[in-house]
Short mmCIF file of C-alpha atoms in Angstrom, two decimals:
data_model
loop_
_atom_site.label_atom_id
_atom_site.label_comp_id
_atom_site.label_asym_id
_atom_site.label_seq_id
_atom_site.Cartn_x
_atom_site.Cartn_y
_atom_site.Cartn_z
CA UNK A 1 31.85 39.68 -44.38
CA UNK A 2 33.28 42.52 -42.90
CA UNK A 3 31.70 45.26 -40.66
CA UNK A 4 32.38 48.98 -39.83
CA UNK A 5 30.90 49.95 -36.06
CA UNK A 6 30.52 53.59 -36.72
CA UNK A 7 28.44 54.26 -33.36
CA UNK A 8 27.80 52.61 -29.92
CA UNK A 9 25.15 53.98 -27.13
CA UNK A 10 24.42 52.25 -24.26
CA UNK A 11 20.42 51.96 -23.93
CA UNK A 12 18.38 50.20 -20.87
CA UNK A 13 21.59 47.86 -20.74
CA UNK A 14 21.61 46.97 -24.00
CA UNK A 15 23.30 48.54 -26.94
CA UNK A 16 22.04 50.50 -30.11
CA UNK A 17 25.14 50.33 -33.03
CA UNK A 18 25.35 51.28 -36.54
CA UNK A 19 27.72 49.45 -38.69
CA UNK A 20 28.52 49.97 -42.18
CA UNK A 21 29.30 46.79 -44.33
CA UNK A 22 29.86 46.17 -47.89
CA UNK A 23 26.31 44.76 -49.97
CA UNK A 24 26.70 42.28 -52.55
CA UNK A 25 22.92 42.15 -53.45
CA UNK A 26 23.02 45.71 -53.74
CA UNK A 27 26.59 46.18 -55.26
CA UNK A 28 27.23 49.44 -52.49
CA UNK A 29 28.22 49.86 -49.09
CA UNK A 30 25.09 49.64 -46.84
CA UNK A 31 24.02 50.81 -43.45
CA UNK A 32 22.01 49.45 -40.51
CA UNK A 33 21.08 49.80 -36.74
CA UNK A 34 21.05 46.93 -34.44
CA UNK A 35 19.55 46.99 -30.74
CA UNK A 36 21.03 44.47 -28.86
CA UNK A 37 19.06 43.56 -25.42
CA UNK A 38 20.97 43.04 -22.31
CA UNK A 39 19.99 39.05 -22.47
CA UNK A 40 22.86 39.15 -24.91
CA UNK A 41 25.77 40.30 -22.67
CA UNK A 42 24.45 37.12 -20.61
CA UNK A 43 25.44 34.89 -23.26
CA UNK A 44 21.57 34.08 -24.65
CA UNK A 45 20.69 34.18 -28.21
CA UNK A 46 17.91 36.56 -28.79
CA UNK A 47 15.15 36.75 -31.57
CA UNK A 48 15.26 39.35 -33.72
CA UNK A 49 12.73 42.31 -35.15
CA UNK A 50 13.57 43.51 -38.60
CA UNK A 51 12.18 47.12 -39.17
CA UNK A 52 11.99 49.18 -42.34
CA UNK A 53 11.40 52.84 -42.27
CA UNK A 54 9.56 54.89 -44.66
CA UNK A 55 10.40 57.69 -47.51
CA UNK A 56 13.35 59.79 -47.17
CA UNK A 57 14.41 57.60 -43.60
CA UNK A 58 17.41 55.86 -43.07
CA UNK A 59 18.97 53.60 -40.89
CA UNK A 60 18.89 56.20 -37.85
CA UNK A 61 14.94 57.57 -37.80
CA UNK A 62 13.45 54.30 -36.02
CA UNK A 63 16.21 54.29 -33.46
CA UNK A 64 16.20 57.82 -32.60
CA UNK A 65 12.71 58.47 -32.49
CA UNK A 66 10.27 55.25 -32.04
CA UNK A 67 11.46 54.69 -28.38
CA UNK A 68 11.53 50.68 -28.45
CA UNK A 69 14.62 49.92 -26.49
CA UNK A 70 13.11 50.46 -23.23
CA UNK A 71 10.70 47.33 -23.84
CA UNK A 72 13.17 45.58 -26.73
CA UNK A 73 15.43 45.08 -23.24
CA UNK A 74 12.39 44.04 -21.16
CA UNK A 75 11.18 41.49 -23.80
CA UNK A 76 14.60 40.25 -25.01
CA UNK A 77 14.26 40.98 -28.35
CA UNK A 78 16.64 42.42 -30.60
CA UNK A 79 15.74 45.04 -33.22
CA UNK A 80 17.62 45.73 -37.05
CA UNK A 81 16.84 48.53 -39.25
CA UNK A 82 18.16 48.86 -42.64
CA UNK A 83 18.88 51.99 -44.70
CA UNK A 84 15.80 52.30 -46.98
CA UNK A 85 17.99 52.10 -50.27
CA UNK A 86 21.40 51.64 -51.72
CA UNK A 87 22.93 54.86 -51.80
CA UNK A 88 26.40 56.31 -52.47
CA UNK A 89 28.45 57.73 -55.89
CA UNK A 90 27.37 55.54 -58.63
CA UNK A 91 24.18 54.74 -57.33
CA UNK A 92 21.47 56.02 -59.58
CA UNK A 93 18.99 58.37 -58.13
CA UNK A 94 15.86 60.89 -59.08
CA UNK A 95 14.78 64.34 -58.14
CA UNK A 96 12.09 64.43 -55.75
CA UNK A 97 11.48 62.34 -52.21
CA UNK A 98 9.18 59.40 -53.40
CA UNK A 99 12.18 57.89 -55.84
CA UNK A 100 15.55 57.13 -55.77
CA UNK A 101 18.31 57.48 -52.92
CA UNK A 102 15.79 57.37 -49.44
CA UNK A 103 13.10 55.79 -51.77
CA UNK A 104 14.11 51.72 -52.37
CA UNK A 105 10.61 50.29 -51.77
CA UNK A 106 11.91 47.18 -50.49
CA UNK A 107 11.59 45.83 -54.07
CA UNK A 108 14.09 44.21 -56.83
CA UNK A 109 14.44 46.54 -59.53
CA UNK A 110 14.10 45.19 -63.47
CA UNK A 111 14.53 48.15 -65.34
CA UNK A 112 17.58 50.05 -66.13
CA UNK A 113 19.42 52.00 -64.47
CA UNK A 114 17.94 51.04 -60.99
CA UNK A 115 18.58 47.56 -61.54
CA UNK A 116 22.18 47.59 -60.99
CA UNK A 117 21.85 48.22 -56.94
CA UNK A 118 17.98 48.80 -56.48
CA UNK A 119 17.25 45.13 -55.29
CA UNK A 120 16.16 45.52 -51.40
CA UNK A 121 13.54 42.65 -51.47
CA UNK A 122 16.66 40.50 -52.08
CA UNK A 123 19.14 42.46 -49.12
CA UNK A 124 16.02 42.37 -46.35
CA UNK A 125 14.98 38.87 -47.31
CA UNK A 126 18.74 37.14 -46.81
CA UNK A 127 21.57 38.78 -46.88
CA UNK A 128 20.63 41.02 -44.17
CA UNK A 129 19.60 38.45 -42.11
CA UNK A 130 22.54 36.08 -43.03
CA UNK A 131 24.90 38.84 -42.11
CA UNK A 132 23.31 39.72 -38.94
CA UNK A 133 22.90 36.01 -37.69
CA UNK A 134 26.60 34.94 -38.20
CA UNK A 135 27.91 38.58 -36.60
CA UNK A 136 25.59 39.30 -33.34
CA UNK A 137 24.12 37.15 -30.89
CA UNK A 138 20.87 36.11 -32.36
CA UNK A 139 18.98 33.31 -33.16
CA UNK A 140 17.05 32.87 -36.26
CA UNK A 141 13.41 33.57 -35.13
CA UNK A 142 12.69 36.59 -36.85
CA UNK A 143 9.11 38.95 -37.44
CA UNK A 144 9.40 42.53 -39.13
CA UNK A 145 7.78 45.61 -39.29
CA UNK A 146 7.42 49.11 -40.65
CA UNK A 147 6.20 52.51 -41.44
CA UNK A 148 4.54 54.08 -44.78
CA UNK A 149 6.89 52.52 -47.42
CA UNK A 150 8.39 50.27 -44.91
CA UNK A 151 4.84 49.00 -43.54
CA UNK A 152 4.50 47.61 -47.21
CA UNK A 153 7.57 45.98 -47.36
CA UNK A 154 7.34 44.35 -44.27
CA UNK A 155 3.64 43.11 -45.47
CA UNK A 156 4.98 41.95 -48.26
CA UNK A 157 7.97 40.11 -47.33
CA UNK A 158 5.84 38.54 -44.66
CA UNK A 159 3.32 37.52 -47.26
CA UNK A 160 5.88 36.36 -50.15
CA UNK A 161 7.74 34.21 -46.96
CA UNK A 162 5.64 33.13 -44.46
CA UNK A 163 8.10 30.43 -43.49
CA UNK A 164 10.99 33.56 -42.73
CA UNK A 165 8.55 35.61 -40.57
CA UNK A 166 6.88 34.08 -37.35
CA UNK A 167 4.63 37.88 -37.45
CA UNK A 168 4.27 41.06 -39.28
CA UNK A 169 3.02 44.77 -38.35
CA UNK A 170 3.33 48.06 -39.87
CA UNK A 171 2.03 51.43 -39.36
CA UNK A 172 0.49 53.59 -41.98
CA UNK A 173 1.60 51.19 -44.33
CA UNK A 174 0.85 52.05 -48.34
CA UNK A 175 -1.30 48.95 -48.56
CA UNK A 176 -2.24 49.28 -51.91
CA UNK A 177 0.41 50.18 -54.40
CA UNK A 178 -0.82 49.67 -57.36
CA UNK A 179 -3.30 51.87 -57.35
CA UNK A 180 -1.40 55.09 -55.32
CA UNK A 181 0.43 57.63 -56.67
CA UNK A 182 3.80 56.68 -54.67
CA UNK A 183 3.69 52.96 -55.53
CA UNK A 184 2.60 53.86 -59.36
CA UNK A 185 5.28 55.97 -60.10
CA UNK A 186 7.68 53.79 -57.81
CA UNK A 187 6.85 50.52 -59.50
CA UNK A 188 6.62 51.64 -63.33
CA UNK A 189 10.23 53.30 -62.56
CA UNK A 190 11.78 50.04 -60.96
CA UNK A 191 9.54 47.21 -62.33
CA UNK A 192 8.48 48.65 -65.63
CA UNK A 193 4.81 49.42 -67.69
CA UNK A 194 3.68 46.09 -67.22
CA UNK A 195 1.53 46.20 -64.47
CA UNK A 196 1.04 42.55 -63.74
CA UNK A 197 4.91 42.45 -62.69
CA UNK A 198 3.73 44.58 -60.00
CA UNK A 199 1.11 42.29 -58.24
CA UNK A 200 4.46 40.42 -56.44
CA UNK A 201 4.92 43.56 -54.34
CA UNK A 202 0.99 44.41 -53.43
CA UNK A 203 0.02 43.97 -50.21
CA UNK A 204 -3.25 43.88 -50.42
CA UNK A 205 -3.28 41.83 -53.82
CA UNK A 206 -0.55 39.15 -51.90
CA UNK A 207 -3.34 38.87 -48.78
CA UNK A 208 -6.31 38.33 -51.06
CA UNK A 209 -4.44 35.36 -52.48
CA UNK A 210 -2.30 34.06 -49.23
CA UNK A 211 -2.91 30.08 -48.33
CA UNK A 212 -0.23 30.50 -45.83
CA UNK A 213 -0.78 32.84 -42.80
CA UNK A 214 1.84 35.45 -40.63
CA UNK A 215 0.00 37.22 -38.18
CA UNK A 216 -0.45 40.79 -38.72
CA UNK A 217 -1.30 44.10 -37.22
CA UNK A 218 -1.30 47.27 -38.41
CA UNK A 219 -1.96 50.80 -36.73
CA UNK A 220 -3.54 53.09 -38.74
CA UNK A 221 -4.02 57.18 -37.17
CA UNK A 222 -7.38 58.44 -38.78
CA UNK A 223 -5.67 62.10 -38.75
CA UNK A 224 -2.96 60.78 -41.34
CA UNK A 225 -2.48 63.17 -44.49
CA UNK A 226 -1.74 60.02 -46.90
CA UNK A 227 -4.56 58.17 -45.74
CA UNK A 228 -7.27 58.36 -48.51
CA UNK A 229 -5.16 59.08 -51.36
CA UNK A 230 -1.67 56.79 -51.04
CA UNK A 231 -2.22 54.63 -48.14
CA UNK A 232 -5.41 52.91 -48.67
CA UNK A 233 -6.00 50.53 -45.27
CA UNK A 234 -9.65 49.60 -46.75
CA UNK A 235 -8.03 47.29 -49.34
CA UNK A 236 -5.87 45.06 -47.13
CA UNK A 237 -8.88 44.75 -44.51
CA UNK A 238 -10.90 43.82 -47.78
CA UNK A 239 -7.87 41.49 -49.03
CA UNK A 240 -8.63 39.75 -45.38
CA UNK A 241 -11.59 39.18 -45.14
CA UNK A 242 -11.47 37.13 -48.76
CA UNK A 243 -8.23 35.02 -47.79
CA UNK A 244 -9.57 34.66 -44.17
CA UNK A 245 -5.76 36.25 -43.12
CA UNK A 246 -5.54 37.07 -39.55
CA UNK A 247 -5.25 41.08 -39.48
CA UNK A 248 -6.28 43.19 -36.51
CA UNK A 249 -6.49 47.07 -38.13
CA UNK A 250 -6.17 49.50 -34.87
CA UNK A 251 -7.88 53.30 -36.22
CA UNK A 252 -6.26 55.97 -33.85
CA UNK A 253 -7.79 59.31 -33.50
CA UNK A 254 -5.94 62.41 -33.73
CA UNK A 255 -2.98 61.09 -35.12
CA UNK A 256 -0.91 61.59 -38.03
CA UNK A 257 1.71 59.71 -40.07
CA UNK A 258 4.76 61.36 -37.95
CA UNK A 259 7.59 58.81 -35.17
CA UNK A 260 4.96 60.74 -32.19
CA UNK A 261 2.28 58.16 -33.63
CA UNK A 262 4.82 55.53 -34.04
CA UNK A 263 6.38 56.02 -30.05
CA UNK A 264 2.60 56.41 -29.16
CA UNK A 265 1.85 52.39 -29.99
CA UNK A 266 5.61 51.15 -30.89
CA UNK A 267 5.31 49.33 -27.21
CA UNK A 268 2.23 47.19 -28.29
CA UNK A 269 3.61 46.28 -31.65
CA UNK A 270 7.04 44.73 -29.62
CA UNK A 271 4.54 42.83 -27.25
CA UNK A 272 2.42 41.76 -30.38
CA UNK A 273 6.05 40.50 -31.82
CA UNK A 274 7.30 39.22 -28.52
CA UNK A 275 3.89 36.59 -28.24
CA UNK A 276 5.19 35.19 -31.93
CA UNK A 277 8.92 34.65 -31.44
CA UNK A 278 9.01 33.30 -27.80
CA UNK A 279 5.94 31.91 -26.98
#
């Protein structure tokens, strides 16, 4: 499969590069960042962090903003961060942020017309990585991680495939879809009215039931504008405590759902990682 390098930046010895390639999950040309770690101009195969950014983000926020090379280099870990949808002419697409182009939530789509491209549960869980493993120097240990909409995919991918991930995190994550206003209009656009088609992409509901463990951590800022209404953290600690999942929940004062909360705690999320793909 064929890739476009559109940008290279050195960083702390290692290099951040976008690349465009061509998606056949998602029937579009797709986009993603990749941090490589100096261990890799050495000639050593590095694990491998998959992050997923929130509404209206694409492949650029997390790199730009979070701050992770620094300790990605230190730690030997390399770092991938998808668009957050298809995008591009043909690709169908809604007024407003929470829907459409910017607005994939890492789910396959059912219903017409997102169905034709809108299947990102399918791109993150293999093709991505498939793509990435055969291109870059990496090996195939892998955790992920996210923000907002992102935080939820990454807890649910982890929880759908705990043989994939060796560890999970988010922060802010919308932990409860179901039963928010982003993840009930998201999932009766893309999955349809029938609301027990959208218990395979709950976080919370997937924990309650797990049998199969990922570690997980999530960061939470108590000053976050989404938390009582869309984010709901109080069902996935719930969803833990039934299922026994191992979840530490981390409530930060003062801070909000913006990349200055993310860089604040992006260091201890890498370390959390690090602990799960090389020890």
């Amino acid at each position: 499969m064929s890739l476009e390098n559109t940008t290279v930046n050195k960083s702390f010895d290692g290099w951040t590069k976008h690349f465009v390639h061509r998606s056949t999950t998602l029937n579009c040309d797709m986009r993603f960042a990749i941090y490589l770690p100096p261990q890799t101009d050495k000639g050593q195969r590095v694990p491998v962090l998959y992050w997923l950014s929130g509404l209206t983000c694409t492949d650029e926020n997390f790199m730009h903003k979070a701050g992770a090379q620094r300790t990605a280099a230190a730690l030997g870990i390399a770092i991938v961060a998808p668009d957050t949808s298809p995008r591009g002419e043909g690709v169908a697409d809604a007024d407003g942020y929470d829907l459409g182009q910017g607005a994939g939530f890492y789910v396959n789509a059912t219903q017409a017309p997102w169905d034709r491209h809108y299947r990102m549960y399918d791109y993150v869980l293999t093709e991505l990585p498939q793509l990435v493993e055969a291109s870059f120097p990496v090996s195939d240990k892998r955790s992920i991680a996210g923000h907002s909409m992102g935080g939820h995919g990454a807890l649910v991918l982890a929880l759908r495939n705990p043989d994939r991930f060796r560890s999970v995190s988010a922060f802010s994550p919308i932990s409860n879809p179901v039963d928010c206003p982003w993840g009930e209009k998201a999932f009766a656009a893309y999955l349809g009215k029938d609301t027990r088609a959208w218990a395979d992409y709950d976080a919370s509901m997937l924990m309650r039931k797990a049998t199969a463990f990922v570690p997980a951590l999530v960061d939470q800022g108590k000053a976050d504008e989404f938390l009582e209404k869309q984010l709901r953290p109080e069902a996935l600690e719930m969803a833990a405590r039934s299922s026994g999942h191992p979840l530490t929940i981390n409530y930060r004062d003062g801070y909000d759902h913006s990349y200055y909360f993310i860089a604040s705690f992006i260091d201890d999320h890498l370390r959390f990682h690090s602990q799960h793909l090389t020890g």
